[in-house]
Coordinates of C-alpha atoms and ligand atoms in Angstrom, one line a residue:
M41 CA 118.5 105.1 103.4
G42 CA 116.6 107.6 101.4
T43 CA 113.2 108.1 100.1
T44 CA 113.9 106.8 96.6
F45 CA 111.5 104.4 94.8
E46 CA 113.9 101.5 95.6
S47 CA 114.2 102.2 99.3
I48 CA 110.5 102.8 99.9
F49 CA 109.4 99.6 98.2
R50 CA 112.4 97.3 98.6
S51 CA 110.9 94.9 101.2
A52 CA 107.5 94.9 99.4
F53 CA 109.2 93.9 96.2
A54 CA 111.1 91.1 98.0
I55 CA 107.8 89.9 99.3
I56 CA 106.3 89.9 95.8
E57 CA 109.3 88.0 94.5
E58 CA 109.0 85.4 97.2
I59 CA 105.3 84.9 96.3
E60 CA 106.2 84.6 92.6
Q61 CA 108.8 82.0 93.3
H62 CA 106.1 80.0 94.9
G63 CA 104.1 80.2 91.7
G64 CA 101.8 83.1 92.7
E65 CA 101.3 86.7 91.7
A66 CA 101.3 89.9 93.7
Y67 CA 101.2 93.6 93.4
I68 CA 101.5 96.7 95.5
V69 CA 98.0 98.3 95.6
G70 CA 96.0 101.1 97.1
G71 CA 97.2 104.2 99.0
S72 CA 100.9 103.6 98.7
V73 CA 100.8 103.5 94.9
R74 CA 98.6 106.5 94.9
D75 CA 100.8 108.5 97.2
Y76 CA 104.0 107.5 95.4
L77 CA 102.5 108.5 92.0
S78 CA 101.3 111.8 93.4
G79 CA 104.7 112.6 95.0
S80 CA 103.3 112.4 98.6
E81 CA 104.9 110.6 101.4
V82 CA 104.1 106.9 101.3
G83 CA 102.5 105.3 104.4
D84 CA 101.6 101.7 104.9
I85 CA 102.2 99.5 101.9
D86 CA 99.4 97.1 101.0
I87 CA 99.9 94.1 98.8
A88 CA 97.3 92.1 96.8
S89 CA 98.0 88.5 95.8
S90 CA 96.5 85.7 93.8
E91 CA 97.3 83.4 96.7
P92 CA 94.8 82.5 99.4
P93 CA 95.8 83.4 103.0
E94 CA 96.7 79.8 103.9
R95 CA 99.3 79.8 101.1
I96 CA 100.8 83.1 102.3
Q97 CA 101.0 81.6 105.8
E98 CA 103.1 78.7 104.4
I99 CA 105.4 81.0 102.4
F100 CA 106.3 83.5 105.1
E101 CA 107.7 82.9 108.6
K102 CA 106.0 85.6 110.6
V103 CA 102.3 85.9 109.6
I104 CA 99.6 87.3 111.7
P105 CA 96.1 86.3 110.7
V106 CA 94.3 89.7 111.1
G107 CA 91.3 89.1 108.8
I108 CA 91.5 85.6 107.3
E109 CA 87.8 85.6 106.4
H110 CA 88.4 88.6 104.1
G111 CA 91.6 87.2 102.9
T112 CA 93.9 89.5 104.8
V113 CA 97.0 88.5 106.7
L114 CA 99.9 90.7 108.1
V115 CA 103.4 89.7 107.1
R116 CA 106.4 90.9 109.2
Y117 CA 109.3 91.5 106.9
G118 CA 112.5 93.5 107.3
G119 CA 111.2 95.0 110.5
E120 CA 108.0 96.2 108.9
S121 CA 104.4 95.0 108.6
Y122 CA 102.7 94.4 105.2
E123 CA 99.1 93.6 104.7
I124 CA 98.6 91.0 102.1
T125 CA 95.1 90.5 100.8
T126 CA 94.0 87.8 98.4
Y127 CA 92.4 89.2 95.2
R128 CA 88.7 89.3 95.8
T129 CA 85.4 90.6 94.6
E130 CA 82.5 91.6 96.8
K131 CA 78.9 91.1 96.1
G132 CA 75.7 91.9 97.9
Y133 CA 76.0 94.6 100.6
Q134 CA 72.3 94.2 101.3
D135 CA 72.6 95.6 104.8
Y136 CA 75.0 98.4 103.7
R137 CA 77.5 97.0 106.1
H138 CA 79.1 93.8 104.9
P139 CA 79.2 92.3 101.5
D140 CA 77.0 89.2 101.4
E141 CA 79.9 87.3 100.1
V142 CA 83.6 87.7 99.4
T143 CA 84.9 85.7 96.6
F144 CA 88.6 85.1 96.0
V145 CA 89.6 85.5 92.4
R146 CA 92.7 84.9 90.3
D147 CA 92.9 88.2 88.4
I148 CA 94.2 91.5 89.7
N149 CA 91.8 93.4 87.4
E150 CA 88.8 91.9 89.2
D151 CA 90.3 92.9 92.5
L152 CA 90.9 96.5 91.3
A153 CA 87.2 96.7 90.2
R154 CA 85.9 96.4 93.8
R155 CA 88.0 99.4 95.0
D156 CA 86.5 102.7 95.8
F157 CA 88.2 105.4 93.7
T158 CA 90.2 105.2 90.5
M159 CA 93.2 106.7 92.2
N160 CA 93.1 103.8 94.7
A161 CA 92.5 101.1 92.0
I162 CA 96.1 101.1 90.6
A163 CA 98.4 98.2 91.1
M164 CA 102.2 98.2 90.7
D165 CA 104.4 95.1 90.1
R166 CA 107.9 94.6 91.4
Y167 CA 109.5 96.3 88.4
G168 CA 107.4 99.4 88.9
Q169 CA 105.1 98.6 86.1
I170 CA 101.6 100.0 86.6
V171 CA 98.2 98.2 86.1
D172 CA 95.7 101.0 85.7
P173 CA 92.4 99.9 84.1
Y174 CA 90.4 102.9 85.3
K175 CA 92.9 105.7 84.4
G176 CA 93.7 106.4 88.0
R177 CA 97.0 108.0 87.1
K178 CA 95.2 110.6 85.0
A179 CA 92.8 111.2 87.9
I180 CA 95.8 111.8 90.3
E181 CA 97.3 114.2 87.7
N182 CA 94.1 116.1 87.6
K183 CA 93.8 115.9 91.4
E184 CA 90.4 114.2 91.0
I185 CA 88.5 111.7 93.1
N186 CA 86.4 109.5 90.8
A187 CA 84.4 106.5 91.8
V188 CA 85.3 103.3 90.0
G189 CA 82.4 102.6 87.7
N190 CA 78.9 104.0 88.6
P191 CA 79.2 106.2 91.7
T192 CA 75.6 105.7 92.7
E193 CA 75.9 102.0 92.7
R194 CA 79.3 102.1 94.4
F195 CA 77.9 104.3 97.3
Q196 CA 74.9 102.0 97.7
E197 CA 77.3 99.1 98.1
D198 CA 79.2 100.8 100.8
P199 CA 78.0 104.3 101.9
L200 CA 81.1 104.8 103.9
R201 CA 82.8 105.5 100.6
M202 CA 81.0 108.9 100.6
M203 CA 82.9 109.8 103.8
R204 CA 86.1 108.4 102.3
A205 CA 85.6 110.7 99.3
V206 CA 85.5 113.8 101.5
R207 CA 88.3 112.6 103.7
F208 CA 90.5 112.0 100.7
A209 CA 89.6 115.5 99.4
S210 CA 91.0 116.8 102.7
Q211 CA 94.0 114.5 102.9
L212 CA 95.2 115.1 99.4
N213 CA 93.6 118.4 98.5
F214 CA 91.8 116.9 95.6
F215 CA 88.5 117.7 94.0
I216 CA 85.6 115.3 93.9
E217 CA 84.6 114.7 90.3
S218 CA 81.2 116.2 89.6
R219 CA 79.3 113.0 88.9
T220 CA 80.7 111.4 92.0
K221 CA 79.9 114.5 94.0
L222 CA 76.3 114.7 92.7
S223 CA 75.6 111.1 93.7
I224 CA 76.9 111.8 97.2
L225 CA 74.5 114.8 97.4
K226 CA 71.6 112.6 96.2
Q227 CA 72.1 109.7 98.6
A228 CA 74.0 111.1 101.6
E229 CA 71.2 109.6 103.8
L230 CA 72.7 106.1 103.2
L231 CA 75.4 107.1 105.7
S232 CA 72.9 106.5 108.5
H233 CA 73.4 102.8 107.9
I234 CA 77.1 102.9 108.7
S235 CA 78.5 102.2 112.1
I236 CA 79.8 105.2 113.9
E237 CA 83.2 103.6 114.5
R238 CA 83.9 103.4 110.8
I239 CA 82.6 107.0 110.2
A240 CA 84.8 108.2 113.1
E241 CA 87.9 106.8 111.5
E242 CA 87.3 108.7 108.3
T243 CA 86.2 111.9 110.1
I244 CA 89.4 112.2 112.2
K245 CA 91.4 111.7 109.0
L246 CA 89.5 114.5 107.5
Y247 CA 90.4 116.8 110.4
K248 CA 94.0 115.8 110.1
G249 CA 94.2 116.5 106.4
K250 CA 95.9 119.6 105.0
G251 CA 92.7 120.4 103.1
F252 CA 90.5 120.2 106.2
K253 CA 88.8 123.5 105.3
L254 CA 87.7 122.0 102.0
G255 CA 86.7 118.8 103.7
L256 CA 84.5 120.5 106.2
K257 CA 82.9 122.5 103.5
L258 CA 82.2 119.4 101.5
I259 CA 80.7 117.7 104.6
T260 CA 78.3 120.6 104.8
D261 CA 77.6 121.1 101.1
L262 CA 77.1 117.5 100.3
G263 CA 74.6 116.8 103.1
L264 CA 76.7 114.4 105.1
K265 CA 76.7 116.5 108.2
P266 CA 73.4 115.3 109.7
Y267 CA 74.9 111.9 110.2
L268 CA 77.9 113.1 112.3
P269 CA 77.1 113.1 116.0
Q270 CA 77.3 116.6 117.7
L271 CA 79.0 118.1 114.7
N272 CA 75.6 118.1 113.1
K273 CA 74.6 120.9 115.5
I274 CA 77.5 123.1 114.7
D275 CA 78.1 125.5 111.8
L276 CA 81.3 123.9 110.6
I277 CA 82.2 126.8 108.3
K278 CA 81.9 129.6 110.9
T279 CA 83.8 127.6 113.4
I280 CA 86.6 126.5 111.2
P281 CA 90.0 125.9 113.1
Y282 CA 93.0 128.0 112.0
I283 CA 95.1 124.8 111.7
S284 CA 94.2 121.2 111.4
L285 CA 93.5 119.1 114.5
Q286 CA 95.1 115.7 114.7
T287 CA 93.2 113.7 117.3
W288 CA 89.7 113.2 118.6
P289 CA 90.4 114.7 122.0
E290 CA 91.6 117.9 120.2
V291 CA 88.5 118.0 118.1
I292 CA 86.2 117.5 121.1
A293 CA 88.1 120.1 123.3
Y294 CA 88.0 122.5 120.3
Y295 CA 84.2 122.4 119.9
T296 CA 83.2 122.0 123.5
S297 CA 85.2 125.0 124.7
E298 CA 82.9 127.3 122.8
Y299 CA 80.7 126.0 120.0
S300 CA 78.9 123.0 121.4
E301 CA 76.1 122.9 123.9
A302 CA 77.0 119.3 124.7
G303 CA 79.9 118.3 127.0
V304 CA 82.9 116.0 126.5
K305 CA 80.9 113.0 127.7
E306 CA 78.2 113.4 125.2
W307 CA 80.7 113.7 122.3
V308 CA 82.6 110.6 123.5
K309 CA 79.4 108.7 123.8
G310 CA 78.0 109.8 120.4
W311 CA 81.2 108.8 118.6
K312 CA 81.8 105.7 120.7
L313 CA 85.3 106.7 121.6
S314 CA 87.4 105.3 124.5
K315 CA 87.6 106.3 128.1
R316 CA 91.1 107.4 127.4
S317 CA 90.0 109.8 124.7
Q318 CA 87.5 111.2 127.2
R319 CA 90.2 111.8 129.8
N320 CA 92.4 113.4 127.3
A321 CA 89.6 115.6 125.9
E322 CA 88.7 116.7 129.5
A323 CA 92.3 117.6 130.3
L324 CA 92.7 119.5 127.1
L325 CA 89.4 121.4 127.6
E326 CA 90.3 122.4 131.1
G327 CA 93.7 123.7 129.9
L328 CA 92.2 125.5 127.0
L329 CA 89.5 127.3 129.2
E330 CA 92.2 128.2 131.7
Y331 CA 94.3 129.6 128.9
E332 CA 91.5 131.7 127.6
R333 CA 90.5 133.0 131.0
N334 CA 94.0 134.3 131.5
S335 CA 95.0 134.9 127.9
K336 CA 98.3 133.1 128.7
L337 CA 99.9 129.9 129.8
T338 CA 99.6 130.0 133.6
P339 CA 101.7 127.9 135.9
W340 CA 98.7 126.0 137.2
L341 CA 97.6 125.1 133.7
L342 CA 101.1 123.8 132.8
Y343 CA 101.4 121.9 136.0
Q344 CA 98.0 120.2 135.4
L345 CA 98.5 119.3 131.8
P346 CA 99.9 115.7 131.3
S347 CA 103.1 116.0 129.3
H348 CA 101.9 113.6 126.6
L349 CA 99.2 116.2 125.7
Y350 CA 101.6 119.1 125.1
P351 CA 101.6 118.7 121.3
S352 CA 97.8 118.4 121.3
F353 CA 97.4 121.4 123.5
A354 CA 99.8 123.5 121.5
R355 CA 97.8 122.7 118.3
L356 CA 94.5 123.5 120.0
I357 CA 95.7 126.9 121.0
R358 CA 96.9 127.6 117.5
A359 CA 93.7 126.3 116.1
R360 CA 91.8 128.7 118.3
T361 CA 94.0 131.8 118.1
K362 CA 96.1 131.6 115.0
M363 CA 99.0 133.3 116.6
D364 CA 101.8 131.7 118.6
D365 CA 103.6 129.3 116.3
H366 CA 106.1 128.7 119.1
I367 CA 103.6 127.8 121.7
L368 CA 105.0 124.2 122.1
Q369 CA 108.5 125.4 122.7
K370 CA 107.1 127.9 125.2
I371 CA 105.2 125.2 127.1
E372 CA 108.3 123.0 127.2
K373 CA 110.5 125.8 128.5
E374 CA 108.1 127.2 131.0
I375 CA 107.3 123.8 132.5
L376 CA 110.9 123.6 133.6
H377 CA 110.5 126.8 135.6
L378 CA 107.6 125.6 137.7
P379 CA 108.4 125.5 141.4
I380 CA 107.4 121.8 141.5
Q381 CA 106.6 119.1 138.9
A382 CA 104.4 116.9 141.0
R383 CA 102.8 116.7 144.5
K384 CA 105.7 114.5 145.7
D385 CA 108.1 117.4 145.1
L386 CA 106.3 119.5 147.9
A387 CA 108.7 120.3 150.7
F388 CA 105.8 119.7 153.1
Q389 CA 104.0 116.4 153.1
P390 CA 100.9 115.0 154.9
K391 CA 103.1 113.6 157.7
D392 CA 104.4 117.1 158.4
L393 CA 100.9 118.4 158.5
L394 CA 99.9 115.7 161.1
L395 CA 102.9 116.6 163.2
L396 CA 101.9 120.2 163.1
Y397 CA 98.3 119.4 164.3
P398 CA 98.8 116.3 166.5
D399 CA 95.4 116.8 168.1
H400 CA 93.4 116.9 164.8
P401 CA 91.8 113.6 164.0
K402 CA 92.6 112.3 160.4
G403 CA 90.0 113.4 157.9
P404 CA 89.4 115.1 154.6
W405 CA 91.0 118.3 155.9
I406 CA 94.4 116.7 155.1
S407 CA 93.9 116.3 151.4
E408 CA 92.0 119.6 151.2
T409 CA 95.0 121.4 152.8
M410 CA 97.4 119.6 150.6
E411 CA 95.5 120.6 147.6
K412 CA 95.5 124.3 148.6
L413 CA 99.2 124.0 149.4
E414 CA 99.9 122.5 146.1
Y415 CA 98.1 125.3 144.3
A416 CA 99.9 127.9 146.4
V417 CA 103.3 126.5 145.7
V418 CA 102.7 126.1 142.0
T419 CA 101.4 129.6 141.7
S420 CA 104.3 130.9 143.8
V421 CA 102.2 132.2 146.6
V422 CA 104.4 130.3 148.9
P423 CA 108.0 129.2 148.2
N424 CA 108.6 125.5 148.2
E425 CA 110.5 125.5 151.5
F426 CA 109.6 123.6 154.6
E427 CA 109.8 126.5 157.1
K428 CA 107.9 129.0 154.8
I429 CA 105.2 126.4 154.2
K430 CA 104.9 125.6 157.8
E431 CA 104.4 129.3 158.6
W432 CA 101.9 129.6 155.8
V433 CA 99.9 126.6 156.9
S434 CA 99.9 127.7 160.6
K435 CA 98.6 131.1 159.7
W436 CA 95.9 129.4 157.6
N437 CA 94.9 127.0 160.4
P438 CA 92.8 124.2 159.0
P439 CA 89.4 123.5 160.6
A440 CA 89.3 120.7 163.1
N441 CA 86.3 118.8 161.9
S442 CA 85.6 119.2 158.2
Ligands
ATP607 P1 95.5 105.9 103.7 O1 96.1 104.6 104.2 O2 96.5 106.9 103.2 O3 94.5 106.5 104.6 P2 94.4 104.1 101.7 O4 94.0 104.4 100.3 O5 95.5 103.2 101.9 O6 94.7 105.5 102.3 P3 92.8 102.4 103.3 O7 91.6 102.7 104.1 O8 94.1 102.0 104.0 O9 93.1 103.7 102.4 O10 92.4 101.3 102.2 C1 93.4 100.6 101.4 C2 92.8 100.4 100.0 O11 91.7 99.5 100.1 C3 92.2 101.6 99.3 O12 93.2 102.4 98.6 C4 91.2 101.1 98.4 O13 91.7 100.6 97.2 C5 90.6 99.9 99.2 N1 89.5 100.3 100.0 C6 89.5 100.6 101.4 N2 88.3 100.8 101.8 C7 87.4 100.6 100.8 C8 86.0 100.7 100.6 N3 85.2 101.0 101.7 N4 85.5 100.4 99.4 C9 86.3 100.0 98.4 N5 87.6 100.0 98.5 C10 88.2 100.2 99.6
MG608 MG1 96.2 102.5 103.8

């Protein structure tokens, strides 16, 4: 293994060869070519082919039809997935959402023409030869984001491309070329026609990018901010995080902890995120507020935070306070020193409580007492030992009828 040209693209080249042996043509296209040429880490590898999806399904064994109507299938090969999309053009876009028609074509150049930016409109064959009709390589060298063709028309076809431009600026630390930039500024309003789910995908990629400060500045300067729920009420420059945030729950906890009037629920609703995102955002927010109240990691905070959120929480704290590069290690170390890890670890359980108060009828007092006990043990007010807890509970004497 390694990260050489050969090892990155080996399977993709084998797929292309296979297609060629069946009389077709195929190229690696899009982000992976761009990232390879700019020396960045290559993510998903997308392939464009002259062959229609039905042909691809015949050629390969494991094919998942993820978007047949747009010409896209997923091929499993060498333990990896590759999206193969038939060369196509798009016309129409009268509703700003979907092209009126997708036409399959036989020429890679026609396919490259429908792509958003010149850096994304480069194709590479299985010998590493480049097809680059829009000088995308030059743009990459200059760290420039250029619309393919007339930017005004291209943004009218699909206004999401305006968000894509700023997210690529953040992700790659590139500049948006001035004509392209100006046409965003002039027609940012078109973003109002785009579904919030699509905008959310680009927005979180912007926050994740190493150039997120530049990205947030562009959002503001180019007039895209009004179309971003909740973020549109915040000064994105004055509230800039110290480090990049990686998930929606982090972004939401970050803003709702201080800069937003709205709560987690309103953010989740505005961006149409999942219930799961909401739960995670709530847990992160609660932890962050507890951290800020105490200016440190408290045992109760650590106890309450689900372990899958440690990395998110560590990033949040660094995004807020700058200091504490080692916060994650600290969390992971201190968590081990907690008196208990979960309620089931308590040396005193509800049955013991009932034995202690045989005359009390069952009721909410049981769970209320257990909650107080849990807090007392976690915060070391009482040691987690049966006799000590019994003594503590007896002294505390729960009410008979609450
Ligand atoms: P990354 O995967 O690193 O986020 P990418 O360039 O692969 O970046 P994708 O969203 O995966 O971005 O799209 C793959 C390719 O499809 C792009 O490189 C571009 O050529 C084309 N593309 C995607 N979305 C659009 C769009 N809205 N308009 C035109 N072309 C697009
Ligand atoms: Mg991609």
